[in-house]
PDB file of C-alpha atoms in Angstrom:
ATOM      1  CA  MET A   1      70.616 -34.963 -28.284  1.00 38.00           C
ATOM      2  CA  SER A   2      66.914 -35.722 -28.388  1.00 42.00           C
ATOM      3  CA  ALA A   3      64.515 -33.633 -30.470  1.00 46.00           C
ATOM      4  CA  ALA A   4      62.388 -31.094 -28.611  1.00 47.00           C
ATOM      5  CA  LEU A   5      58.876 -32.262 -27.957  1.00 46.00           C
ATOM      6  CA  PRO A   6      56.138 -30.222 -29.631  1.00 47.00           C
ATOM      7  CA  ALA A   7      54.306 -27.784 -27.404  1.00 47.00           C
ATOM      8  CA  VAL A   8      51.054 -29.157 -26.116  1.00 46.00           C
ATOM      9  CA  GLU A   9      48.184 -26.875 -25.193  1.00 45.00           C
ATOM     10  CA  PRO A  10      46.850 -27.490 -21.693  1.00 41.00           C
ATOM     11  CA  PRO A  11      43.556 -29.357 -21.758  1.00 46.00           C
ATOM     12  CA  ARG A  12      40.465 -27.184 -21.531  1.00 51.00           C
ATOM     13  CA  THR A  13      37.550 -27.992 -19.316  1.00 52.00           C
ATOM     14  CA  ALA A  14      34.964 -29.740 -21.442  1.00 77.00           C
ATOM     15  CA  VAL A  15      31.697 -27.824 -21.681  1.00 92.00           C
ATOM     16  CA  PRO A  16      28.861 -30.074 -22.863  1.00 94.00           C
ATOM     17  CA  GLY A  17      27.438 -28.840 -26.142  1.00 96.00           C
ATOM     18  CA  LEU A  18      30.137 -26.252 -26.863  1.00 97.00           C
ATOM     19  CA  ASP A  19      31.660 -28.196 -29.775  1.00 97.00           C
ATOM     20  CA  GLU A  20      28.270 -28.512 -31.438  1.00 97.00           C
ATOM     21  CA  LEU A  21      27.498 -24.852 -30.779  1.00 98.00           C
ATOM     22  CA  ALA A  22      30.793 -23.766 -32.332  1.00 98.00           C
ATOM     23  CA  ASP A  23      29.985 -25.815 -35.442  1.00 97.00           C
ATOM     24  CA  LEU A  24      26.584 -24.105 -35.665  1.00 97.00           C
ATOM     25  CA  VAL A  25      27.990 -20.582 -35.302  1.00 98.00           C
ATOM     26  CA  ALA A  26      30.922 -21.203 -37.645  1.00 98.00           C
ATOM     27  CA  ASP A  27      28.424 -21.752 -40.480  1.00 97.00           C
ATOM     28  CA  GLY A  28      27.552 -18.034 -40.250  1.00 97.00           C
ATOM     29  CA  ASP A  29      24.325 -16.066 -40.784  1.00 98.00           C
ATOM     30  CA  VAL A  30      23.549 -16.372 -37.073  1.00 98.00           C
ATOM     31  CA  LEU A  31      20.822 -14.240 -35.522  1.00 98.00           C
ATOM     32  CA  VAL A  32      21.633 -13.497 -31.871  1.00 98.00           C
ATOM     33  CA  LEU A  33      18.781 -12.996 -29.395  1.00 98.00           C
ATOM     34  CA  SER A  34      20.114 -11.863 -26.026  1.00 98.00           C
ATOM     35  CA  GLY A  35      18.437 -11.524 -22.640  1.00 97.00           C
ATOM     36  CA  ALA A  36      19.161 -10.242 -19.156  1.00 95.00           C
ATOM     37  CA  GLY A  37      21.477 -13.140 -18.315  1.00 96.00           C
ATOM     38  CA  LEU A  38      24.081 -11.674 -20.660  1.00 97.00           C
ATOM     39  CA  SER A  39      24.371  -8.518 -18.532  1.00 96.00           C
ATOM     40  CA  THR A  40      24.634 -10.017 -15.053  1.00 95.00           C
ATOM     41  CA  ASP A  41      28.437  -9.972 -15.211  1.00 96.00           C
ATOM     42  CA  SER A  42      28.149  -6.212 -15.762  1.00 96.00           C
ATOM     43  CA  GLY A  43      26.387  -5.813 -12.421  1.00 90.00           C
ATOM     44  CA  ILE A  44      22.828  -5.720 -13.764  1.00 90.00           C
ATOM     45  CA  PRO A  45      20.676  -8.463 -12.214  1.00 81.00           C
ATOM     46  CA  ASP A  46      18.396 -10.605 -14.317  1.00 72.00           C
ATOM     47  CA  TYR A  47      14.714 -11.176 -13.642  1.00 57.00           C
ATOM     48  CA  ARG A  48      14.367 -14.912 -13.265  1.00 48.00           C
ATOM     49  CA  GLY A  49      17.742 -16.404 -12.334  1.00 48.00           C
ATOM     50  CA  ALA A  50      18.698 -17.701  -8.924  1.00 46.00           C
ATOM     51  CA  THR A  51      19.023 -14.129  -7.680  1.00 45.00           C
ATOM     52  CA  GLY A  52      16.614 -12.608 -10.175  1.00 43.00           C
ATOM     53  CA  SER A  53      14.822  -9.418  -9.209  1.00 43.00           C
ATOM     54  CA  LEU A  54      11.361 -10.902  -9.812  1.00 45.00           C
ATOM     55  CA  ARG A  55      11.975 -12.901  -6.651  1.00 42.00           C
ATOM     56  CA  ARG A  56      12.199  -9.654  -4.678  1.00 46.00           C
ATOM     57  CA  HIS A  57      10.641  -6.948  -6.791  1.00 58.00           C
ATOM     58  CA  THR A  58       7.514  -6.425  -8.877  1.00 69.00           C
ATOM     59  CA  PRO A  59       8.551  -4.428 -11.944  1.00 77.00           C
ATOM     60  CA  MET A  60       6.633  -1.409 -13.175  1.00 87.00           C
ATOM     61  CA  THR A  61       3.766  -2.318 -15.478  1.00 93.00           C
ATOM     62  CA  TRP A  62       2.451  -0.257 -18.377  1.00 95.00           C
ATOM     63  CA  GLN A  63      -1.016  -0.191 -16.844  1.00 95.00           C
ATOM     64  CA  THR A  64       0.257   1.292 -13.553  1.00 94.00           C
ATOM     65  CA  PHE A  65       2.543   3.792 -15.243  1.00 95.00           C
ATOM     66  CA  ARG A  66      -0.200   5.035 -17.556  1.00 94.00           C
ATOM     67  CA  ARG A  67      -3.095   5.206 -15.087  1.00 94.00           C
ATOM     68  CA  ASP A  68      -1.564   5.887 -11.671  1.00 94.00           C
ATOM     69  CA  PRO A  69       0.217   9.243 -11.146  1.00 93.00           C
ATOM     70  CA  ARG A  70       1.497   8.019  -7.791  1.00 91.00           C
ATOM     71  CA  GLY A  71       2.917   4.925  -9.460  1.00 90.00           C
ATOM     72  CA  ARG A  72       4.675   7.074 -12.072  1.00 93.00           C
ATOM     73  CA  HIS A  73       6.085   9.287  -9.337  1.00 91.00           C
ATOM     74  CA  ARG A  74       7.369   6.232  -7.472  1.00 89.00           C
ATOM     75  CA  TYR A  75       8.949   4.848 -10.636  1.00 92.00           C
ATOM     76  CA  TRP A  76      10.812   8.052 -11.500  1.00 94.00           C
ATOM     77  CA  ALA A  77      12.072   8.524  -7.930  1.00 91.00           C
ATOM     78  CA  ARG A  78      13.462   4.999  -7.941  1.00 88.00           C
ATOM     79  CA  SER A  79      14.766   5.319 -11.486  1.00 90.00           C
ATOM     80  CA  TYR A  80      16.517   8.600 -10.672  1.00 91.00           C
ATOM     81  CA  VAL A  81      18.416   6.875  -7.885  1.00 87.00           C
ATOM     82  CA  GLY A  82      19.154   3.782  -9.983  1.00 86.00           C
ATOM     83  CA  TRP A  83      20.227   5.523 -13.195  1.00 91.00           C
ATOM     84  CA  PRO A  84      23.861   6.332 -12.224  1.00 89.00           C
ATOM     85  CA  GLN A  85      24.561   2.645 -11.611  1.00 86.00           C
ATOM     86  CA  MET A  86      22.968   1.703 -14.931  1.00 89.00           C
ATOM     87  CA  ALA A  87      24.868   4.448 -16.746  1.00 92.00           C
ATOM     88  CA  ALA A  88      28.138   3.287 -15.191  1.00 93.00           C
ATOM     89  CA  ALA A  89      27.685  -0.371 -16.259  1.00 95.00           C
ATOM     90  CA  ARG A  90      30.275  -1.559 -18.749  1.00 97.00           C
ATOM     91  CA  PRO A  91      30.212  -4.398 -21.293  1.00 98.00           C
ATOM     92  CA  ASN A  92      31.490  -7.738 -20.076  1.00 98.00           C
ATOM     93  CA  ALA A  93      33.337 -10.532 -21.844  1.00 98.00           C
ATOM     94  CA  GLY A  94      30.094 -11.910 -23.258  1.00 98.00           C
ATOM     95  CA  HIS A  95      29.153  -8.629 -24.937  1.00 98.00           C
ATOM     96  CA  SER A  96      32.671  -8.319 -26.329  1.00 98.00           C
ATOM     97  CA  ALA A  97      32.518 -11.860 -27.728  1.00 98.00           C
ATOM     98  CA  VAL A  98      29.266 -11.090 -29.556  1.00 98.00           C
ATOM     99  CA  ALA A  99      30.854  -7.981 -31.085  1.00 98.00           C
ATOM    100  CA  ARG A 100      33.867 -10.075 -32.173  1.00 98.00           C
ATOM    101  CA  LEU A 101      31.608 -12.648 -33.823  1.00 98.00           C
ATOM    102  CA  GLN A 102      29.840  -9.847 -35.669  1.00 98.00           C
ATOM    103  CA  ARG A 103      33.125  -8.281 -36.852  1.00 98.00           C
ATOM    104  CA  ALA A 104      34.177 -11.729 -38.087  1.00 98.00           C
ATOM    105  CA  GLY A 105      31.117 -11.755 -40.351  1.00 98.00           C
ATOM    106  CA  LEU A 106      29.394 -14.660 -38.597  1.00 98.00           C
ATOM    107  CA  LEU A 107      26.264 -12.831 -37.428  1.00 98.00           C
ATOM    108  CA  GLY A 108      23.340 -11.814 -39.558  1.00 97.00           C
ATOM    109  CA  GLY A 109      21.887  -9.645 -36.815  1.00 98.00           C
ATOM    110  CA  VAL A 110      21.723  -8.906 -33.092  1.00 98.00           C
ATOM    111  CA  VAL A 111      18.376  -8.573 -31.308  1.00 98.00           C
ATOM    112  CA  THR A 112      18.363  -7.863 -27.591  1.00 98.00           C
ATOM    113  CA  GLN A 113      15.655  -7.932 -24.961  1.00 97.00           C
ATOM    114  CA  ASN A 114      17.935  -5.812 -22.763  1.00 96.00           C
ATOM    115  CA  VAL A 115      17.538  -2.058 -22.349  1.00 95.00           C
ATOM    116  CA  ASP A 116      21.065  -1.323 -21.090  1.00 96.00           C
ATOM    117  CA  GLY A 117      22.862  -0.498 -24.357  1.00 97.00           C
ATOM    118  CA  LEU A 118      25.820  -2.734 -23.500  1.00 98.00           C
ATOM    119  CA  HIS A 119      25.907  -4.515 -26.869  1.00 98.00           C
ATOM    120  CA  GLN A 120      26.478  -1.172 -28.582  1.00 98.00           C
ATOM    121  CA  ALA A 121      29.016  -0.102 -25.975  1.00 98.00           C
ATOM    122  CA  ALA A 122      30.977  -3.275 -26.755  1.00 98.00           C
ATOM    123  CA  GLY A 123      31.067  -2.382 -30.445  1.00 98.00           C
ATOM    124  CA  ALA A 124      28.110  -4.301 -31.881  1.00 98.00           C
ATOM    125  CA  ARG A 125      26.412  -2.564 -34.800  1.00 98.00           C
ATOM    126  CA  ASP A 126      22.778  -2.267 -35.910  1.00 97.00           C
ATOM    127  CA  VAL A 127      21.467  -3.793 -32.684  1.00 98.00           C
ATOM    128  CA  VAL A 128      17.681  -4.127 -32.582  1.00 98.00           C
ATOM    129  CA  GLU A 129      16.489  -3.155 -29.103  1.00 98.00           C
ATOM    130  CA  LEU A 130      13.336  -5.238 -28.870  1.00 97.00           C
ATOM    131  CA  HIS A 131      12.258  -3.587 -25.607  1.00 96.00           C
ATOM    132  CA  GLY A 132      13.734  -0.143 -26.257  1.00 97.00           C
ATOM    133  CA  GLY A 133      16.551   1.622 -24.418  1.00 96.00           C
ATOM    134  CA  LEU A 134      16.867   3.269 -21.024  1.00 95.00           C
ATOM    135  CA  ASP A 135      19.160   5.933 -22.484  1.00 95.00           C
ATOM    136  CA  ARG A 136      16.129   7.696 -24.016  1.00 97.00           C
ATOM    137  CA  THR A 137      12.849   9.167 -22.798  1.00 97.00           C
ATOM    138  CA  VAL A 138       9.627   9.788 -24.682  1.00 97.00           C
ATOM    139  CA  CYS A 139       6.846  12.259 -23.849  1.00 98.00           C
ATOM    140  CA  LEU A 140       3.459  10.562 -23.806  1.00 96.00           C
ATOM    141  CA  ASP A 141       1.768  13.845 -24.774  1.00 96.00           C
ATOM    142  CA  CYS A 142       3.827  15.147 -27.700  1.00 97.00           C
ATOM    143  CA  GLY A 143       6.023  12.145 -28.554  1.00 97.00           C
ATOM    144  CA  ASP A 144       9.319  14.028 -28.165  1.00 97.00           C
ATOM    145  CA  VAL A 145      12.300  11.690 -27.702  1.00 97.00           C
ATOM    146  CA  ALA A 146      15.192  12.992 -25.601  1.00 97.00           C
ATOM    147  CA  GLY A 147      18.367  11.685 -24.018  1.00 96.00           C
ATOM    148  CA  ARG A 148      18.218  10.225 -20.536  1.00 96.00           C
ATOM    149  CA  ALA A 149      21.466  11.901 -19.495  1.00 95.00           C
ATOM    150  CA  GLU A 150      19.897  15.330 -20.013  1.00 96.00           C
ATOM    151  CA  LEU A 151      16.847  14.319 -17.986  1.00 97.00           C
ATOM    152  CA  HIS A 152      19.115  13.164 -15.173  1.00 96.00           C
ATOM    153  CA  ARG A 153      20.856  16.536 -15.111  1.00 97.00           C
ATOM    154  CA  ARG A 154      17.486  18.281 -14.865  1.00 97.00           C
ATOM    155  CA  LEU A 155      16.311  15.939 -12.117  1.00 96.00           C
ATOM    156  CA  ARG A 156      19.528  16.475 -10.176  1.00 95.00           C
ATOM    157  CA  ALA A 157      18.973  20.234 -10.314  1.00 97.00           C
ATOM    158  CA  ALA A 158      15.364  19.811  -9.134  1.00 96.00           C
ATOM    159  CA  ASN A 159      16.318  17.358  -6.375  1.00 94.00           C
ATOM    160  CA  PRO A 160      19.614  18.569  -4.863  1.00 92.00           C
ATOM    161  CA  ALA A 161      18.987  16.857  -1.528  1.00 86.00           C
ATOM    162  CA  PHE A 162      17.313  13.671  -2.816  1.00 84.00           C
ATOM    163  CA  GLY A 163      19.787  10.826  -2.946  1.00 71.00           C
ATOM    164  CA  PRO A 164      19.051   7.799  -0.759  1.00 61.00           C
ATOM    165  CA  ARG A 165      21.748   5.135  -1.023  1.00 57.00           C
ATOM    166  CA  VAL A 166      20.943   1.888  -2.831  1.00 55.00           C
ATOM    167  CA  ASP A 167      23.007  -1.243  -3.253  1.00 51.00           C
ATOM    168  CA  GLU A 168      21.430  -2.701  -6.383  1.00 53.00           C
ATOM    169  CA  VAL A 169      19.243  -1.663  -9.286  1.00 59.00           C
ATOM    170  CA  ASN A 170      16.753  -3.770 -11.202  1.00 61.00           C
ATOM    171  CA  PRO A 171      17.026  -4.704 -14.896  1.00 59.00           C
ATOM    172  CA  ASP A 172      14.538  -1.959 -15.779  1.00 59.00           C
ATOM    173  CA  GLY A 173      16.806   0.643 -14.151  1.00 59.00           C
ATOM    174  CA  ASP A 174      14.962   1.442 -10.946  1.00 63.00           C
ATOM    175  CA  ALA A 175      16.000   0.843  -7.366  1.00 60.00           C
ATOM    176  CA  GLU A 176      14.198  -0.284  -4.239  1.00 63.00           C
ATOM    177  CA  LEU A 177      13.206   2.712  -2.074  1.00 65.00           C
ATOM    178  CA  PRO A 178      10.970   2.853   1.002  1.00 66.00           C
ATOM    179  CA  ASP A 179       7.721   4.721   0.389  1.00 69.00           C
ATOM    180  CA  GLU A 180       8.446   7.274   3.089  1.00 69.00           C
ATOM    181  CA  VAL A 181      11.259   8.869   1.061  1.00 71.00           C
ATOM    182  CA  LEU A 182       9.292   9.225  -2.191  1.00 77.00           C
ATOM    183  CA  ASP A 183       7.403  12.379  -1.250  1.00 77.00           C
ATOM    184  CA  GLY A 184      10.631  14.354  -1.300  1.00 83.00           C
ATOM    185  CA  PHE A 185      11.205  13.685  -4.997  1.00 91.00           C
ATOM    186  CA  VAL A 186      10.304  16.311  -7.624  1.00 94.00           C
ATOM    187  CA  MET A 187       9.584  15.204 -11.218  1.00 95.00           C
ATOM    188  CA  VAL A 188      10.189  17.544 -14.154  1.00 97.00           C
ATOM    189  CA  ASP A 189       8.126  18.146 -17.300  1.00 95.00           C
ATOM    190  CA  CYS A 190       8.836  17.598 -21.001  1.00 97.00           C
ATOM    191  CA  THR A 191      11.065  20.365 -22.380  1.00 96.00           C
ATOM    192  CA  ALA A 192       9.388  20.190 -25.804  1.00 97.00           C
ATOM    193  CA  CYS A 193       5.753  20.750 -24.781  1.00 96.00           C
ATOM    194  CA  GLY A 194       5.959  21.663 -21.115  1.00 95.00           C
ATOM    195  CA  GLY A 195       3.669  18.792 -20.238  1.00 92.00           C
ATOM    196  CA  GLY A 196       4.169  15.083 -20.125  1.00 89.00           C
ATOM    197  CA  PRO A 197       4.215  12.600 -18.589  1.00 96.00           C
ATOM    198  CA  LEU A 198       7.682  11.417 -19.538  1.00 97.00           C
ATOM    199  CA  LYS A 199       8.330   7.709 -19.941  1.00 97.00           C
ATOM    200  CA  PRO A 200      11.576   5.815 -20.436  1.00 96.00           C
ATOM    201  CA  ASP A 201      11.708   4.641 -24.046  1.00 97.00           C
ATOM    202  CA  VAL A 202      11.291   1.013 -23.003  1.00 96.00           C
ATOM    203  CA  VAL A 203       8.533  -1.574 -23.187  1.00 95.00           C
ATOM    204  CA  PHE A 204       7.143  -2.095 -19.693  1.00 93.00           C
ATOM    205  CA  PHE A 205       5.643  -5.358 -18.476  1.00 90.00           C
ATOM    206  CA  GLY A 206       2.138  -5.564 -19.928  1.00 91.00           C
ATOM    207  CA  GLU A 207       3.003  -3.272 -22.836  1.00 94.00           C
ATOM    208  CA  THR A 208       3.122  -4.507 -26.429  1.00 94.00           C
ATOM    209  CA  VAL A 209       6.332  -4.449 -28.446  1.00 95.00           C
ATOM    210  CA  PRO A 210       5.668  -2.325 -31.559  1.00 96.00           C
ATOM    211  CA  ARG A 211       4.468  -4.575 -34.380  1.00 97.00           C
ATOM    212  CA  ASP A 212       6.871  -3.200 -36.957  1.00 97.00           C
ATOM    213  CA  ARG A 213       9.790  -3.952 -34.641  1.00 97.00           C
ATOM    214  CA  VAL A 214       8.649  -7.551 -34.185  1.00 97.00           C
ATOM    215  CA  ASP A 215       8.083  -7.974 -37.913  1.00 98.00           C
ATOM    216  CA  GLY A 216      11.567  -6.645 -38.621  1.00 98.00           C
ATOM    217  CA  CYS A 217      13.034  -9.226 -36.249  1.00 98.00           C
ATOM    218  CA  PHE A 218      11.042 -11.989 -37.918  1.00 98.00           C
ATOM    219  CA  ARG A 219      12.462 -10.908 -41.295  1.00 98.00           C
ATOM    220  CA  LEU A 220      15.982 -11.102 -39.862  1.00 98.00           C
ATOM    221  CA  LEU A 221      15.230 -14.597 -38.581  1.00 98.00           C
ATOM    222  CA  GLU A 222      13.793 -15.753 -41.900  1.00 98.00           C
ATOM    223  CA  HIS A 223      17.077 -14.822 -43.627  1.00 97.00           C
ATOM    224  CA  SER A 224      19.264 -16.435 -40.958  1.00 98.00           C
ATOM    225  CA  GLY A 225      21.001 -19.771 -40.927  1.00 98.00           C
ATOM    226  CA  SER A 226      20.490 -20.253 -37.190  1.00 98.00           C
ATOM    227  CA  LEU A 227      19.205 -18.567 -34.040  1.00 98.00           C
ATOM    228  CA  LEU A 228      21.512 -18.189 -31.017  1.00 98.00           C
ATOM    229  CA  VAL A 229      19.755 -17.342 -27.726  1.00 98.00           C
ATOM    230  CA  LEU A 230      22.045 -15.877 -25.052  1.00 98.00           C
ATOM    231  CA  GLY A 231      21.057 -15.443 -21.423  1.00 97.00           C
ATOM    232  CA  SER A 232      17.286 -15.642 -21.737  1.00 96.00           C
ATOM    233  CA  SER A 233      14.931 -17.983 -19.924  1.00 95.00           C
ATOM    234  CA  LEU A 234      12.441 -17.433 -22.783  1.00 96.00           C
ATOM    235  CA  THR A 235       9.704 -17.300 -20.159  1.00 93.00           C
ATOM    236  CA  VAL A 236       7.834 -14.457 -21.848  1.00 90.00           C
ATOM    237  CA  MET A 237       6.472 -14.685 -25.374  1.00 94.00           C
ATOM    238  CA  SER A 238       8.479 -11.605 -26.397  1.00 93.00           C
ATOM    239  CA  GLY A 239      11.542 -13.813 -26.892  1.00 95.00           C
ATOM    240  CA  TYR A 240      10.037 -17.284 -27.044  1.00 97.00           C
ATOM    241  CA  ARG A 241       8.111 -16.486 -30.235  1.00 97.00           C
ATOM    242  CA  PHE A 242      11.393 -16.333 -32.160  1.00 98.00           C
ATOM    243  CA  VAL A 243      12.258 -19.867 -31.068  1.00 98.00           C
ATOM    244  CA  LEU A 244       8.789 -20.997 -32.121  1.00 98.00           C
ATOM    245  CA  ARG A 245       9.164 -19.307 -35.514  1.00 98.00           C
ATOM    246  CA  ALA A 246      12.619 -20.829 -35.999  1.00 98.00           C
ATOM    247  CA  ALA A 247      11.164 -24.269 -35.280  1.00 96.00           C
ATOM    248  CA  GLU A 248       8.403 -23.669 -37.830  1.00 97.00           C
ATOM    249  CA  LEU A 249      10.958 -22.656 -40.455  1.00 97.00           C
ATOM    250  CA  GLY A 250      13.364 -25.508 -39.684  1.00 97.00           C
ATOM    251  CA  ILE A 251      16.075 -23.058 -38.554  1.00 98.00           C
ATOM    252  CA  PRO A 252      18.399 -24.613 -35.951  1.00 98.00           C
ATOM    253  CA  VAL A 253      18.457 -22.999 -32.511  1.00 98.00           C
ATOM    254  CA  GLY A 254      21.345 -22.829 -30.070  1.00 98.00           C
ATOM    255  CA  VAL A 255      21.000 -21.628 -26.472  1.00 98.00           C
ATOM    256  CA  VAL A 256      23.573 -20.538 -23.903  1.00 98.00           C
ATOM    257  CA  ASN A 257      21.935 -19.977 -20.524  1.00 97.00           C
ATOM    258  CA  LEU A 258      22.469 -20.840 -16.892  1.00 95.00           C
ATOM    259  CA  GLY A 259      19.538 -23.048 -15.981  1.00 94.00           C
ATOM    260  CA  PRO A 260      16.501 -24.283 -17.917  1.00 96.00           C
ATOM    261  CA  THR A 261      14.587 -22.258 -20.491  1.00 96.00           C
ATOM    262  CA  ARG A 262      11.065 -22.472 -21.799  1.00 96.00           C
ATOM    263  CA  GLY A 263      12.432 -23.407 -25.206  1.00 96.00           C
ATOM    264  CA  ASP A 264      14.679 -26.317 -24.193  1.00 96.00           C
ATOM    265  CA  ALA A 265      12.467 -28.903 -25.904  1.00 95.00           C
ATOM    266  CA  LYS A 266      12.745 -27.049 -29.204  1.00 95.00           C
ATOM    267  CA  VAL A 267      16.462 -26.221 -29.328  1.00 96.00           C
ATOM    268  CA  ASP A 268      19.117 -28.145 -31.226  1.00 97.00           C
ATOM    269  CA  VAL A 269      22.091 -27.273 -29.006  1.00 98.00           C
ATOM    270  CA  LYS A 270      21.977 -26.219 -25.343  1.00 98.00           C
ATOM    271  CA  VAL A 271      24.973 -25.056 -23.306  1.00 98.00           C
ATOM    272  CA  ASP A 272      24.191 -24.653 -19.613  1.00 97.00           C
ATOM    273  CA  ALA A 273      27.187 -22.676 -18.382  1.00 97.00           C
ATOM    274  CA  PRO A 274      28.234 -19.090 -17.520  1.00 96.00           C
ATOM    275  CA  LEU A 275      28.049 -16.845 -20.571  1.00 97.00           C
ATOM    276  CA  GLY A 276      31.153 -14.911 -19.571  1.00 96.00           C
ATOM    277  CA  GLU A 277      33.157 -18.114 -19.926  1.00 96.00           C
ATOM    278  CA  VAL A 278      31.383 -19.773 -22.842  1.00 98.00           C
ATOM    279  CA  LEU A 279      31.108 -16.860 -25.276  1.00 98.00           C
ATOM    280  CA  PRO A 280      34.791 -15.831 -25.383  1.00 98.00           C
ATOM    281  CA  GLU A 281      35.726 -19.477 -25.978  1.00 98.00           C
ATOM    282  CA  LEU A 282      33.006 -19.773 -28.630  1.00 98.00           C
ATOM    283  CA  ALA A 283      34.388 -16.721 -30.413  1.00 98.00           C
ATOM    284  CA  ARG A 284      37.920 -18.123 -30.217  1.00 98.00           C
ATOM    285  CA  ARG A 285      36.869 -21.453 -31.700  1.00 97.00           C
ATOM    286  CA  CYS A 286      35.110 -19.618 -34.533  1.00 97.00           C
ATOM    287  CA  GLY A 287      38.222 -17.587 -35.315  1.00 96.00           C
ATOM    288  CA  ALA A 288      36.785 -14.302 -34.033  1.00 93.00           C
TER     289      ALA A 288
END
């Protein structure tokens, strides 16, 4: 009787760069910097991908929100309609893989450019929200910070008949609405001071990320063994500056992104493949 042959694992599809990336992450002390591409599998579109919303939609800018009451009104009407879809979004396999890597002790920090809260929902801890979070609002008059869910309840009470159907929201949480429906929307005031205007606690296009937040991220990077960029084109300086600083400090950089990024010439390892496939396999290879 012949001896049983040892079980052989089925071959896995080779992903260029994944072996090198796993070696980088397995060394530990990794700082993760995530962008909108990590959340597309959760139903939130990115800005600059093949179907990115910047191809169809001009996002709200800080200048318009601050100076144009009509622009603010338009934003909140669209955001009111888009919020339920944002609130219902759930973490995907990529978010879960990041949380597993953190629990395994391989990450020194998680910084996200996203405002959707999905890292935290997946179990990641001490996430630095570089651009803030849509789950909070701030009053531009008195500075009161409140929960977005409570604001939505108040808006629903003030707008019982306002609810045009939308198929997709943008990464900043608003939805496309024709101008003719906006006049029917009623905005509410700040409950703390009775004034306003209220603003989502996020950094709009054209607005500056608070300096202390940026400096805190730089300190995390300076104490890291490597930088891992996930789902960001690095087109804007908000994220690209961390790649530049890593290059200055001689800290290796890994990138997982579908398509080219602004930082490709400065990275040590690039994996151009879907994050929802790459990150779970990366975590598995690193024992997480």
